[in-house]
Amino acid sequence: MAFQIHAEYKENFACKIRSICSDLRKGKGIFWLFTKSWSSDIRLDGKTAIVTGANTGIGKETVKDLAMRGARVILACRDLLKAEQAAGDISRDVENANVVVRKLDLADTRSICDFAELIYNTEKSLHLLINNAGVAMCPYSTTADGFETQFGVNHLGHFFLTFLLMDLLKHSAPSRVINVSLAHHMGKIHFEDLNSEKSYHPVKAYVQSKLANILFTRELAPRAEEMGVSVYAVDPGLVKTDIIRHLNKSLQFFVKTFGFLIKPPEEGAYTTLYCALTPDLPTGAYYSNCAMAPCSRAANDDNTASRLWAVSCHLLGIRWK
């Protein structure tokens, strides 16, 4: 009897190993072993969503899921050709998918204004704004408006976009804003050198911009809540996406070699979708692995959040109280 139990255990273990190996060959990675299982049958018929950076990775998977639930989803992307290809892929995978492509360059405030104007002219409502796009650890460069690219795109671009679309979100309430942020725990806001003009390091600039996303969420939440708009900050985890393209060759080699340790994009989208769909979710919080999570001490600093808000408004030339 003992031998039979042992043999059965060995067979079950062997089956498990075969299953894991199969998943690895399919590119799933092993993070599914640690990723919280989550699903929802909530429908989004009649709802409209905007996803920035939606042509690839987490953004594309987010669009696909929202479209499967019946939402009209706008892919807000800088590269229209890649966005059209992504929309075509989604339309082939999702029957009757209602997805459209719109030009949005978060490195250019004029493009952001043009995008927002087009949205107001073509859309009657907006229920989800998912600020997903980002640039990571690139060589030093500036946006069309002279901001350091990572701070300008990841923070100021989405800050300005949200400001411009807030009236439509308010009109469509209840609605939600989701800011995607990774690696903020290492970040610090360098008010004396926000544009990295004195000293530039790609990682330092990146984590500063991601901390700014959390502080933006923290400061926006109480303002938006009275309008019926909830705001969330989301950590997707370490995900295999095109964002690694600016890493140096040794780090790219590490990521490619140990890619099986990294989440695939569909799993990276879980927490974004969790915050988009879960009813009665507390606003203003930081979420990771489909649950509320602790953030860094710097991200909990109300004075820094308030100061960054004021500085961001000044840099963009807007009044947002």
PDB file of C-alpha atoms in Angstrom:
ATOM      1  CA  MET A   1       0.000   0.000   0.000  1.00  0.00           C
ATOM      2  CA  ALA A   2       2.792   2.379   0.945  1.00  0.00           C
ATOM      3  CA  PHE A   3       4.549   1.586  -2.324  1.00  0.00           C
ATOM      4  CA  GLN A   4       1.362   2.315  -4.311  1.00  0.00           C
ATOM      5  CA  ILE A   5       0.931   5.693  -2.615  1.00  0.00           C
ATOM      6  CA  HIS A   6       4.563   6.536  -3.315  1.00  0.00           C
ATOM      7  CA  ALA A   7       4.212   5.502  -6.954  1.00  0.00           C
ATOM      8  CA  GLU A   8       1.044   7.561  -7.334  1.00  0.00           C
ATOM      9  CA  TYR A   9       2.802  10.578  -5.821  1.00  0.00           C
ATOM     10  CA  LYS A  10       5.699  10.159  -8.235  1.00  0.00           C
ATOM     11  CA  GLU A  11       3.308   9.996 -11.175  1.00  0.00           C
ATOM     12  CA  ASN A  12       1.440  13.124 -10.046  1.00  0.00           C
ATOM     13  CA  PHE A  13       4.737  14.931  -9.561  1.00  0.00           C
ATOM     14  CA  ALA A  14       5.917  13.851 -13.003  1.00  0.00           C
ATOM     15  CA  CYS A  15       2.665  15.125 -14.522  1.00  0.00           C
ATOM     16  CA  LYS A  16       3.178  18.451 -12.768  1.00  0.00           C
ATOM     17  CA  ILE A  17       6.719  18.758 -14.090  1.00  0.00           C
ATOM     18  CA  ARG A  18       5.546  17.918 -17.614  1.00  0.00           C
ATOM     19  CA  SER A  19       2.859  20.592 -17.299  1.00  0.00           C
ATOM     20  CA  ILE A  20       5.384  23.195 -16.136  1.00  0.00           C
ATOM     21  CA  CYS A  21       7.768  22.345 -18.975  1.00  0.00           C
ATOM     22  CA  SER A  22       4.910  22.601 -21.450  1.00  0.00           C
ATOM     23  CA  ASP A  23       4.006  26.048 -20.120  1.00  0.00           C
ATOM     24  CA  LEU A  24       7.631  27.164 -20.332  1.00  0.00           C
ATOM     25  CA  ARG A  25       7.817  26.043 -23.960  1.00  0.00           C
ATOM     26  CA  LYS A  26       4.681  28.094 -24.636  1.00  0.00           C
ATOM     27  CA  GLY A  27       6.420  31.149 -23.177  1.00  0.00           C
ATOM     28  CA  LYS A  28       4.304  31.372 -20.041  1.00  0.00           C
ATOM     29  CA  GLY A  29       7.260  31.683 -17.676  1.00  0.00           C
ATOM     30  CA  ILE A  30       7.113  30.410 -14.119  1.00  0.00           C
ATOM     31  CA  PHE A  31       5.631  33.520 -12.515  1.00  0.00           C
ATOM     32  CA  TRP A  32       2.232  31.874 -12.906  1.00  0.00           C
ATOM     33  CA  LEU A  33       3.281  29.779  -9.908  1.00  0.00           C
ATOM     34  CA  PHE A  34       3.258  32.973  -7.808  1.00  0.00           C
ATOM     35  CA  THR A  35       0.643  35.049  -9.641  1.00  0.00           C
ATOM     36  CA  LYS A  36      -2.642  35.339  -7.811  1.00  0.00           C
ATOM     37  CA  SER A  37      -5.422  33.570  -9.678  1.00  0.00           C
ATOM     38  CA  TRP A  38      -8.131  36.003 -10.695  1.00  0.00           C
ATOM     39  CA  SER A  39     -11.022  36.111 -13.134  1.00  0.00           C
ATOM     40  CA  SER A  40     -14.202  38.080 -13.631  1.00  0.00           C
ATOM     41  CA  ASP A  41     -17.336  37.649 -15.712  1.00  0.00           C
ATOM     42  CA  ILE A  42     -18.207  41.367 -15.618  1.00  0.00           C
ATOM     43  CA  ARG A  43     -19.430  42.706 -18.945  1.00  0.00           C
ATOM     44  CA  LEU A  44     -18.585  46.158 -20.300  1.00  0.00           C
ATOM     45  CA  ASP A  45     -21.214  46.511 -22.997  1.00  0.00           C
ATOM     46  CA  GLY A  46     -21.867  50.185 -23.673  1.00  0.00           C
ATOM     47  CA  LYS A  47     -18.645  51.245 -21.934  1.00  0.00           C
ATOM     48  CA  THR A  48     -15.724  53.084 -23.530  1.00  0.00           C
ATOM     49  CA  ALA A  49     -12.069  52.697 -22.579  1.00  0.00           C
ATOM     50  CA  ILE A  50      -8.816  54.343 -23.635  1.00  0.00           C
ATOM     51  CA  VAL A  51      -5.548  52.419 -23.290  1.00  0.00           C
ATOM     52  CA  THR A  52      -2.293  54.244 -23.992  1.00  0.00           C
ATOM     53  CA  GLY A  53       0.608  52.257 -25.403  1.00  0.00           C
ATOM     54  CA  ALA A  54      -1.874  49.643 -26.566  1.00  0.00           C
ATOM     55  CA  ASN A  55      -0.057  48.277 -29.603  1.00  0.00           C
ATOM     56  CA  THR A  56       2.031  45.752 -27.698  1.00  0.00           C
ATOM     57  CA  GLY A  57       2.655  43.999 -24.394  1.00  0.00           C
ATOM     58  CA  ILE A  58       0.442  44.677 -21.393  1.00  0.00           C
ATOM     59  CA  GLY A  59      -1.520  47.356 -23.223  1.00  0.00           C
ATOM     60  CA  LYS A  60      -2.460  45.065 -26.082  1.00  0.00           C
ATOM     61  CA  GLU A  61      -3.533  42.289 -23.713  1.00  0.00           C
ATOM     62  CA  THR A  62      -5.598  44.799 -21.729  1.00  0.00           C
ATOM     63  CA  VAL A  63      -7.384  45.935 -24.882  1.00  0.00           C
ATOM     64  CA  LYS A  64      -8.074  42.345 -25.876  1.00  0.00           C
ATOM     65  CA  ASP A  65      -9.679  41.513 -22.530  1.00  0.00           C
ATOM     66  CA  LEU A  66     -11.791  44.675 -22.445  1.00  0.00           C
ATOM     67  CA  ALA A  67     -12.949  44.053 -26.023  1.00  0.00           C
ATOM     68  CA  MET A  68     -13.965  40.488 -25.106  1.00  0.00           C
ATOM     69  CA  ARG A  69     -16.217  42.007 -22.441  1.00  0.00           C
ATOM     70  CA  GLY A  70     -17.994  44.173 -24.999  1.00  0.00           C
ATOM     71  CA  ALA A  71     -16.263  47.505 -24.403  1.00  0.00           C
ATOM     72  CA  ARG A  72     -15.416  49.985 -27.113  1.00  0.00           C
ATOM     73  CA  VAL A  73     -11.657  50.359 -26.752  1.00  0.00           C
ATOM     74  CA  ILE A  74      -9.499  53.139 -28.156  1.00  0.00           C
ATOM     75  CA  LEU A  75      -5.865  52.234 -28.779  1.00  0.00           C
ATOM     76  CA  ALA A  76      -3.977  55.479 -28.099  1.00  0.00           C
ATOM     77  CA  CYS A  77      -0.569  55.028 -29.721  1.00  0.00           C
ATOM     78  CA  ARG A  78       2.318  56.987 -31.177  1.00  0.00           C
ATOM     79  CA  ASP A  79       2.961  54.527 -34.027  1.00  0.00           C
ATOM     80  CA  LEU A  80      -0.259  54.218 -36.025  1.00  0.00           C
ATOM     81  CA  LEU A  81       1.018  51.365 -38.201  1.00  0.00           C
ATOM     82  CA  LYS A  82       1.828  49.180 -35.191  1.00  0.00           C
ATOM     83  CA  ALA A  83      -1.449  50.181 -33.574  1.00  0.00           C
ATOM     84  CA  GLU A  84      -3.429  49.174 -36.662  1.00  0.00           C
ATOM     85  CA  GLN A  85      -1.615  45.829 -36.723  1.00  0.00           C
ATOM     86  CA  ALA A  86      -2.468  45.288 -33.044  1.00  0.00           C
ATOM     87  CA  ALA A  87      -6.100  46.216 -33.651  1.00  0.00           C
ATOM     88  CA  GLY A  88      -6.190  43.726 -36.519  1.00  0.00           C
ATOM     89  CA  ASP A  89      -4.767  40.980 -34.307  1.00  0.00           C
ATOM     90  CA  ILE A  90      -7.370  41.694 -31.632  1.00  0.00           C
ATOM     91  CA  SER A  91     -10.206  41.769 -34.157  1.00  0.00           C
ATOM     92  CA  ARG A  92      -9.166  38.338 -35.415  1.00  0.00           C
ATOM     93  CA  ASP A  93      -9.062  36.946 -31.879  1.00  0.00           C
ATOM     94  CA  VAL A  94     -12.207  38.623 -30.538  1.00  0.00           C
ATOM     95  CA  GLU A  95     -15.486  38.260 -32.385  1.00  0.00           C
ATOM     96  CA  ASN A  96     -17.194  41.617 -33.021  1.00  0.00           C
ATOM     97  CA  ALA A  97     -14.401  43.512 -31.279  1.00  0.00           C
ATOM     98  CA  ASN A  98     -15.079  47.258 -31.162  1.00  0.00           C
ATOM     99  CA  VAL A  99     -11.550  48.648 -31.270  1.00  0.00           C
ATOM    100  CA  VAL A 100     -10.340  51.856 -32.899  1.00  0.00           C
ATOM    101  CA  VAL A 101      -6.927  53.447 -33.279  1.00  0.00           C
ATOM    102  CA  ARG A 102      -6.086  57.049 -32.462  1.00  0.00           C
ATOM    103  CA  LYS A 103      -2.797  58.926 -32.722  1.00  0.00           C
ATOM    104  CA  LEU A 104      -1.261  59.953 -29.387  1.00  0.00           C
ATOM    105  CA  ASP A 105       2.333  61.018 -28.820  1.00  0.00           C
ATOM    106  CA  LEU A 106       2.824  61.529 -25.092  1.00  0.00           C
ATOM    107  CA  ALA A 107       6.136  63.266 -25.801  1.00  0.00           C
ATOM    108  CA  ASP A 108       4.307  66.183 -27.424  1.00  0.00           C
ATOM    109  CA  THR A 109       1.676  68.252 -25.600  1.00  0.00           C
ATOM    110  CA  ARG A 110       0.263  69.420 -28.935  1.00  0.00           C
ATOM    111  CA  SER A 111      -0.398  65.792 -29.902  1.00  0.00           C
ATOM    112  CA  ILE A 112      -2.045  65.212 -26.509  1.00  0.00           C
ATOM    113  CA  CYS A 113      -4.301  68.231 -27.084  1.00  0.00           C
ATOM    114  CA  ASP A 114      -5.209  67.017 -30.581  1.00  0.00           C
ATOM    115  CA  PHE A 115      -6.006  63.555 -29.230  1.00  0.00           C
ATOM    116  CA  ALA A 116      -8.212  64.915 -26.453  1.00  0.00           C
ATOM    117  CA  GLU A 117     -10.056  67.185 -28.883  1.00  0.00           C
ATOM    118  CA  LEU A 118     -10.727  64.224 -31.174  1.00  0.00           C
ATOM    119  CA  ILE A 119     -12.040  62.165 -28.250  1.00  0.00           C
ATOM    120  CA  TYR A 120     -14.474  64.903 -27.239  1.00  0.00           C
ATOM    121  CA  ASN A 121     -15.637  65.207 -30.849  1.00  0.00           C
ATOM    122  CA  THR A 122     -16.140  61.475 -31.431  1.00  0.00           C
ATOM    123  CA  GLU A 123     -16.973  59.875 -28.077  1.00  0.00           C
ATOM    124  CA  LYS A 124     -20.067  60.424 -25.946  1.00  0.00           C
ATOM    125  CA  SER A 125     -18.536  58.869 -22.838  1.00  0.00           C
ATOM    126  CA  LEU A 126     -15.335  57.584 -21.263  1.00  0.00           C
ATOM    127  CA  HIS A 127     -15.462  55.068 -18.435  1.00  0.00           C
ATOM    128  CA  LEU A 128     -11.866  53.829 -18.279  1.00  0.00           C
ATOM    129  CA  LEU A 129      -8.636  55.721 -18.866  1.00  0.00           C
ATOM    130  CA  ILE A 130      -5.707  53.321 -18.583  1.00  0.00           C
ATOM    131  CA  ASN A 131      -2.398  55.193 -18.575  1.00  0.00           C
ATOM    132  CA  ASN A 132      -0.248  52.249 -19.600  1.00  0.00           C
ATOM    133  CA  ALA A 133       2.322  53.643 -22.056  1.00  0.00           C
ATOM    134  CA  GLY A 134       5.869  54.192 -20.958  1.00  0.00           C
ATOM    135  CA  VAL A 135       9.481  54.487 -21.970  1.00  0.00           C
ATOM    136  CA  ALA A 136      12.204  52.913 -19.865  1.00  0.00           C
ATOM    137  CA  MET A 137      15.892  53.560 -19.305  1.00  0.00           C
ATOM    138  CA  CYS A 138      16.518  55.226 -22.654  1.00  0.00           C
ATOM    139  CA  PRO A 139      19.549  57.370 -23.510  1.00  0.00           C
ATOM    140  CA  TYR A 140      19.128  61.021 -22.587  1.00  0.00           C
ATOM    141  CA  SER A 141      16.702  62.891 -24.803  1.00  0.00           C
ATOM    142  CA  THR A 142      13.941  65.451 -24.439  1.00  0.00           C
ATOM    143  CA  THR A 143      10.310  65.661 -25.490  1.00  0.00           C
ATOM    144  CA  ALA A 144       8.968  68.165 -28.003  1.00  0.00           C
ATOM    145  CA  ASP A 145       8.395  70.509 -25.060  1.00  0.00           C
ATOM    146  CA  GLY A 146      11.899  70.156 -23.633  1.00  0.00           C
ATOM    147  CA  PHE A 147      11.227  67.733 -20.770  1.00  0.00           C
ATOM    148  CA  GLU A 148      13.513  64.783 -20.063  1.00  0.00           C
ATOM    149  CA  THR A 149      11.827  61.985 -22.008  1.00  0.00           C
ATOM    150  CA  GLN A 150      11.057  59.515 -19.216  1.00  0.00           C
ATOM    151  CA  PHE A 151       9.684  62.176 -16.867  1.00  0.00           C
ATOM    152  CA  GLY A 152       7.934  63.887 -19.773  1.00  0.00           C
ATOM    153  CA  VAL A 153       6.238  60.787 -21.191  1.00  0.00           C
ATOM    154  CA  ASN A 154       5.658  58.582 -18.164  1.00  0.00           C
ATOM    155  CA  HIS A 155       4.491  61.317 -15.804  1.00  0.00           C
ATOM    156  CA  LEU A 156       3.780  64.681 -17.439  1.00  0.00           C
ATOM    157  CA  GLY A 157       2.244  63.200 -20.592  1.00  0.00           C
ATOM    158  CA  HIS A 158      -0.269  61.121 -18.652  1.00  0.00           C
ATOM    159  CA  PHE A 159      -0.829  63.920 -16.125  1.00  0.00           C
ATOM    160  CA  PHE A 160      -1.785  66.287 -18.959  1.00  0.00           C
ATOM    161  CA  LEU A 161      -3.894  63.674 -20.765  1.00  0.00           C
ATOM    162  CA  THR A 162      -5.866  62.922 -17.600  1.00  0.00           C
ATOM    163  CA  PHE A 163      -6.372  66.641 -16.978  1.00  0.00           C
ATOM    164  CA  LEU A 164      -7.797  67.134 -20.473  1.00  0.00           C
ATOM    165  CA  LEU A 165     -10.126  64.115 -20.289  1.00  0.00           C
ATOM    166  CA  MET A 166     -11.371  64.636 -16.733  1.00  0.00           C
ATOM    167  CA  ASP A 167     -14.574  66.398 -17.795  1.00  0.00           C
ATOM    168  CA  LEU A 168     -15.567  63.433 -19.968  1.00  0.00           C
ATOM    169  CA  LEU A 169     -14.688  60.986 -17.189  1.00  0.00           C
ATOM    170  CA  LYS A 170     -16.799  63.062 -14.791  1.00  0.00           C
ATOM    171  CA  HIS A 171     -19.675  63.147 -17.278  1.00  0.00           C
ATOM    172  CA  SER A 172     -19.483  59.335 -17.594  1.00  0.00           C
ATOM    173  CA  ALA A 173     -19.216  58.584 -13.862  1.00  0.00           C
ATOM    174  CA  PRO A 174     -18.748  56.167 -12.303  1.00  0.00           C
ATOM    175  CA  SER A 175     -15.455  55.960 -14.156  1.00  0.00           C
ATOM    176  CA  ARG A 176     -11.859  55.017 -13.418  1.00  0.00           C
ATOM    177  CA  VAL A 177      -8.293  56.131 -14.092  1.00  0.00           C
ATOM    178  CA  ILE A 178      -5.522  53.530 -13.829  1.00  0.00           C
ATOM    179  CA  ASN A 179      -1.856  54.522 -13.738  1.00  0.00           C
ATOM    180  CA  VAL A 180       0.571  51.688 -14.467  1.00  0.00           C
ATOM    181  CA  SER A 181       3.786  51.956 -12.444  1.00  0.00           C
ATOM    182  CA  LEU A 182       6.715  49.593 -11.894  1.00  0.00           C
ATOM    183  CA  ALA A 183       9.841  49.939  -9.726  1.00  0.00           C
ATOM    184  CA  HIS A 184       8.723  53.062  -7.872  1.00  0.00           C
ATOM    185  CA  HIS A 185      10.232  51.709  -4.627  1.00  0.00           C
ATOM    186  CA  MET A 186      13.687  52.776  -5.815  1.00  0.00           C
ATOM    187  CA  GLY A 187      12.539  56.238  -6.849  1.00  0.00           C
ATOM    188  CA  LYS A 188      13.053  59.724  -5.473  1.00  0.00           C
ATOM    189  CA  ILE A 189      11.681  63.004  -6.807  1.00  0.00           C
ATOM    190  CA  HIS A 190      14.646  65.250  -7.571  1.00  0.00           C
ATOM    191  CA  PHE A 191      12.918  68.626  -7.480  1.00  0.00           C
ATOM    192  CA  GLU A 192      16.262  70.369  -7.905  1.00  0.00           C
ATOM    193  CA  ASP A 193      16.833  68.504 -11.193  1.00  0.00           C
ATOM    194  CA  LEU A 194      13.545  67.026 -12.475  1.00  0.00           C
ATOM    195  CA  ASN A 195      14.776  67.167 -16.062  1.00  0.00           C
ATOM    196  CA  SER A 196      18.107  65.496 -15.245  1.00  0.00           C
ATOM    197  CA  GLU A 197      19.996  68.428 -16.756  1.00  0.00           C
ATOM    198  CA  LYS A 198      22.683  68.371 -14.064  1.00  0.00           C
ATOM    199  CA  SER A 199      23.120  64.613 -14.019  1.00  0.00           C
ATOM    200  CA  TYR A 200      21.411  61.896 -16.052  1.00  0.00           C
ATOM    201  CA  HIS A 201      21.225  58.218 -15.280  1.00  0.00           C
ATOM    202  CA  PRO A 202      18.584  56.236 -17.196  1.00  0.00           C
ATOM    203  CA  VAL A 203      17.558  54.086 -14.223  1.00  0.00           C
ATOM    204  CA  LYS A 204      17.364  57.054 -11.832  1.00  0.00           C
ATOM    205  CA  ALA A 205      15.202  58.974 -14.294  1.00  0.00           C
ATOM    206  CA  TYR A 206      12.959  55.962 -14.876  1.00  0.00           C
ATOM    207  CA  VAL A 207      12.252  55.202 -11.222  1.00  0.00           C
ATOM    208  CA  GLN A 208      11.653  58.912 -10.572  1.00  0.00           C
ATOM    209  CA  SER A 209       8.967  58.915 -13.280  1.00  0.00           C
ATOM    210  CA  LYS A 210       7.360  55.776 -11.834  1.00  0.00           C
ATOM    211  CA  LEU A 211       7.296  57.232  -8.323  1.00  0.00           C
ATOM    212  CA  ALA A 212       5.675  60.299  -9.868  1.00  0.00           C
ATOM    213  CA  ASN A 213       2.876  58.039 -11.174  1.00  0.00           C
ATOM    214  CA  ILE A 214       2.127  56.865  -7.625  1.00  0.00           C
ATOM    215  CA  LEU A 215       2.219  60.385  -6.195  1.00  0.00           C
ATOM    216  CA  PHE A 216      -0.057  61.591  -9.001  1.00  0.00           C
ATOM    217  CA  THR A 217      -2.530  58.839  -8.125  1.00  0.00           C
ATOM    218  CA  ARG A 218      -2.363  59.779  -4.449  1.00  0.00           C
ATOM    219  CA  GLU A 219      -3.008  63.468  -5.097  1.00  0.00           C
ATOM    220  CA  LEU A 220      -5.653  62.978  -7.803  1.00  0.00           C
ATOM    221  CA  ALA A 221      -7.799  60.474  -5.895  1.00  0.00           C
ATOM    222  CA  PRO A 222      -9.491  62.842  -3.403  1.00  0.00           C
ATOM    223  CA  ARG A 223     -10.062  65.454  -6.103  1.00  0.00           C
ATOM    224  CA  ALA A 224     -11.595  62.939  -8.513  1.00  0.00           C
ATOM    225  CA  GLU A 225     -13.628  60.982  -5.981  1.00  0.00           C
ATOM    226  CA  GLU A 226     -16.131  63.795  -5.512  1.00  0.00           C
ATOM    227  CA  MET A 227     -16.733  63.672  -9.276  1.00  0.00           C
ATOM    228  CA  GLY A 228     -17.406  59.923  -9.254  1.00  0.00           C
ATOM    229  CA  VAL A 229     -13.987  59.065 -10.693  1.00  0.00           C
ATOM    230  CA  SER A 230     -11.839  56.435  -8.941  1.00  0.00           C
ATOM    231  CA  VAL A 231      -8.064  56.360  -9.378  1.00  0.00           C
ATOM    232  CA  TYR A 232      -5.650  53.445  -8.977  1.00  0.00           C
ATOM    233  CA  ALA A 233      -1.913  52.843  -9.258  1.00  0.00           C
ATOM    234  CA  VAL A 234      -0.957  49.409 -10.576  1.00  0.00           C
ATOM    235  CA  ASP A 235       2.270  47.429 -10.457  1.00  0.00           C
ATOM    236  CA  PRO A 236       2.142  44.795 -13.232  1.00  0.00           C
ATOM    237  CA  GLY A 237       5.253  43.005 -11.997  1.00  0.00           C
ATOM    238  CA  LEU A 238       8.252  42.062 -14.107  1.00  0.00           C
ATOM    239  CA  VAL A 239       6.807  41.448 -17.565  1.00  0.00           C
ATOM    240  CA  LYS A 240       8.356  40.432 -20.873  1.00  0.00           C
ATOM    241  CA  THR A 241       7.574  43.423 -23.103  1.00  0.00           C
ATOM    242  CA  ASP A 242       9.258  45.749 -25.601  1.00  0.00           C
ATOM    243  CA  ILE A 243      10.114  48.125 -22.764  1.00  0.00           C
ATOM    244  CA  ILE A 244      13.462  46.322 -22.364  1.00  0.00           C
ATOM    245  CA  ARG A 245      14.675  47.584 -25.751  1.00  0.00           C
ATOM    246  CA  HIS A 246      16.785  50.362 -24.174  1.00  0.00           C
ATOM    247  CA  LEU A 247      18.549  48.092 -21.676  1.00  0.00           C
ATOM    248  CA  ASN A 248      22.258  47.606 -22.255  1.00  0.00           C
ATOM    249  CA  LYS A 249      23.324  44.435 -24.042  1.00  0.00           C
ATOM    250  CA  SER A 250      24.319  42.537 -20.901  1.00  0.00           C
ATOM    251  CA  LEU A 251      20.940  43.166 -19.256  1.00  0.00           C
ATOM    252  CA  GLN A 252      19.093  42.297 -22.463  1.00  0.00           C
ATOM    253  CA  PHE A 253      21.051  39.043 -22.588  1.00  0.00           C
ATOM    254  CA  PHE A 254      20.042  38.304 -18.979  1.00  0.00           C
ATOM    255  CA  VAL A 255      16.370  38.994 -19.699  1.00  0.00           C
ATOM    256  CA  LYS A 256      16.386  36.837 -22.823  1.00  0.00           C
ATOM    257  CA  THR A 257      18.310  34.016 -21.162  1.00  0.00           C
ATOM    258  CA  PHE A 258      16.140  33.942 -18.057  1.00  0.00           C
ATOM    259  CA  GLY A 259      12.959  34.999 -19.797  1.00  0.00           C
ATOM    260  CA  PHE A 260      11.126  31.998 -18.368  1.00  0.00           C
ATOM    261  CA  LEU A 261      11.308  33.754 -14.981  1.00  0.00           C
ATOM    262  CA  ILE A 262       9.350  36.751 -16.269  1.00  0.00           C
ATOM    263  CA  LYS A 263       5.592  37.131 -16.615  1.00  0.00           C
ATOM    264  CA  PRO A 264       4.090  37.020 -20.104  1.00  0.00           C
ATOM    265  CA  PRO A 265       2.055  40.127 -21.043  1.00  0.00           C
ATOM    266  CA  GLU A 266      -1.338  38.480 -20.472  1.00  0.00           C
ATOM    267  CA  GLU A 267      -0.409  37.884 -16.821  1.00  0.00           C
ATOM    268  CA  GLY A 268       1.090  41.349 -16.575  1.00  0.00           C
ATOM    269  CA  ALA A 269      -2.347  42.753 -17.429  1.00  0.00           C
ATOM    270  CA  TYR A 270      -4.127  40.957 -14.561  1.00  0.00           C
ATOM    271  CA  THR A 271      -3.829  43.708 -11.955  1.00  0.00           C
ATOM    272  CA  THR A 272      -4.785  46.428 -14.428  1.00  0.00           C
ATOM    273  CA  LEU A 273      -7.927  44.475 -15.277  1.00  0.00           C
ATOM    274  CA  TYR A 274      -8.558  43.758 -11.602  1.00  0.00           C
ATOM    275  CA  CYS A 275      -8.593  47.500 -10.892  1.00  0.00           C
ATOM    276  CA  ALA A 276     -10.689  48.208 -13.972  1.00  0.00           C
ATOM    277  CA  LEU A 277     -13.383  45.660 -13.150  1.00  0.00           C
ATOM    278  CA  THR A 278     -13.568  44.949  -9.419  1.00  0.00           C
ATOM    279  CA  PRO A 279     -16.580  46.656  -7.779  1.00  0.00           C
ATOM    280  CA  ASP A 280     -16.172  48.894  -4.714  1.00  0.00           C
ATOM    281  CA  LEU A 281     -12.379  49.000  -4.893  1.00  0.00           C
ATOM    282  CA  PRO A 282     -10.861  51.655  -2.565  1.00  0.00           C
ATOM    283  CA  THR A 283      -9.639  54.618  -4.605  1.00  0.00           C
ATOM    284  CA  GLY A 284      -6.192  56.188  -4.395  1.00  0.00           C
ATOM    285  CA  ALA A 285      -4.435  52.954  -3.457  1.00  0.00           C
ATOM    286  CA  TYR A 286      -1.548  50.995  -4.940  1.00  0.00           C
ATOM    287  CA  TYR A 287      -2.273  47.490  -6.234  1.00  0.00           C
ATOM    288  CA  SER A 288       0.012  44.578  -7.061  1.00  0.00           C
ATOM    289  CA  ASN A 289      -0.794  40.951  -7.874  1.00  0.00           C
ATOM    290  CA  CYS A 290      -4.535  41.694  -7.799  1.00  0.00           C
ATOM    291  CA  ALA A 291      -4.522  43.055  -4.250  1.00  0.00           C
ATOM    292  CA  MET A 292      -3.845  46.273  -2.385  1.00  0.00           C
ATOM    293  CA  ALA A 293      -0.132  46.479  -1.620  1.00  0.00           C
ATOM    294  CA  PRO A 294       2.226  48.643   0.436  1.00  0.00           C
ATOM    295  CA  CYS A 295       4.187  51.287  -1.425  1.00  0.00           C
ATOM    296  CA  SER A 296       7.410  53.049  -0.504  1.00  0.00           C
ATOM    297  CA  ARG A 297       7.734  55.719   2.171  1.00  0.00           C
ATOM    298  CA  ALA A 298       8.400  58.286  -0.556  1.00  0.00           C
ATOM    299  CA  ALA A 299       5.152  57.299  -2.289  1.00  0.00           C
ATOM    300  CA  ASN A 300       3.234  57.924   0.955  1.00  0.00           C
ATOM    301  CA  ASP A 301       4.577  61.446   1.398  1.00  0.00           C
ATOM    302  CA  ASP A 302       1.652  63.871   1.073  1.00  0.00           C
ATOM    303  CA  ASN A 303       3.935  66.912   0.981  1.00  0.00           C
ATOM    304  CA  THR A 304       5.928  65.502  -1.924  1.00  0.00           C
ATOM    305  CA  ALA A 305       2.712  64.556  -3.742  1.00  0.00           C
ATOM    306  CA  SER A 306       1.284  68.055  -3.290  1.00  0.00           C
ATOM    307  CA  ARG A 307       4.504  69.720  -4.386  1.00  0.00           C
ATOM    308  CA  LEU A 308       4.843  67.497  -7.453  1.00  0.00           C
ATOM    309  CA  TRP A 309       1.244  68.307  -8.414  1.00  0.00           C
ATOM    310  CA  ALA A 310       1.948  72.040  -8.231  1.00  0.00           C
ATOM    311  CA  VAL A 311       5.222  71.733 -10.142  1.00  0.00           C
ATOM    312  CA  SER A 312       3.593  69.568 -12.841  1.00  0.00           C
ATOM    313  CA  CYS A 313       0.812  72.108 -13.335  1.00  0.00           C
ATOM    314  CA  HIS A 314       3.402  74.888 -13.584  1.00  0.00           C
ATOM    315  CA  LEU A 315       5.516  73.005 -16.130  1.00  0.00           C
ATOM    316  CA  LEU A 316       2.449  72.287 -18.273  1.00  0.00           C
ATOM    317  CA  GLY A 317       0.996  75.766 -17.869  1.00  0.00           C
ATOM    318  CA  ILE A 318      -2.347  74.551 -16.504  1.00  0.00           C
ATOM    319  CA  ARG A 319      -4.533  75.263 -13.476  1.00  0.00           C
ATOM    320  CA  TRP A 320      -5.851  72.114 -11.815  1.00  0.00           C
ATOM    321  CA  LYS A 321      -7.045  72.489  -8.256  1.00  0.00           C
TER     322      LYS A 321
END
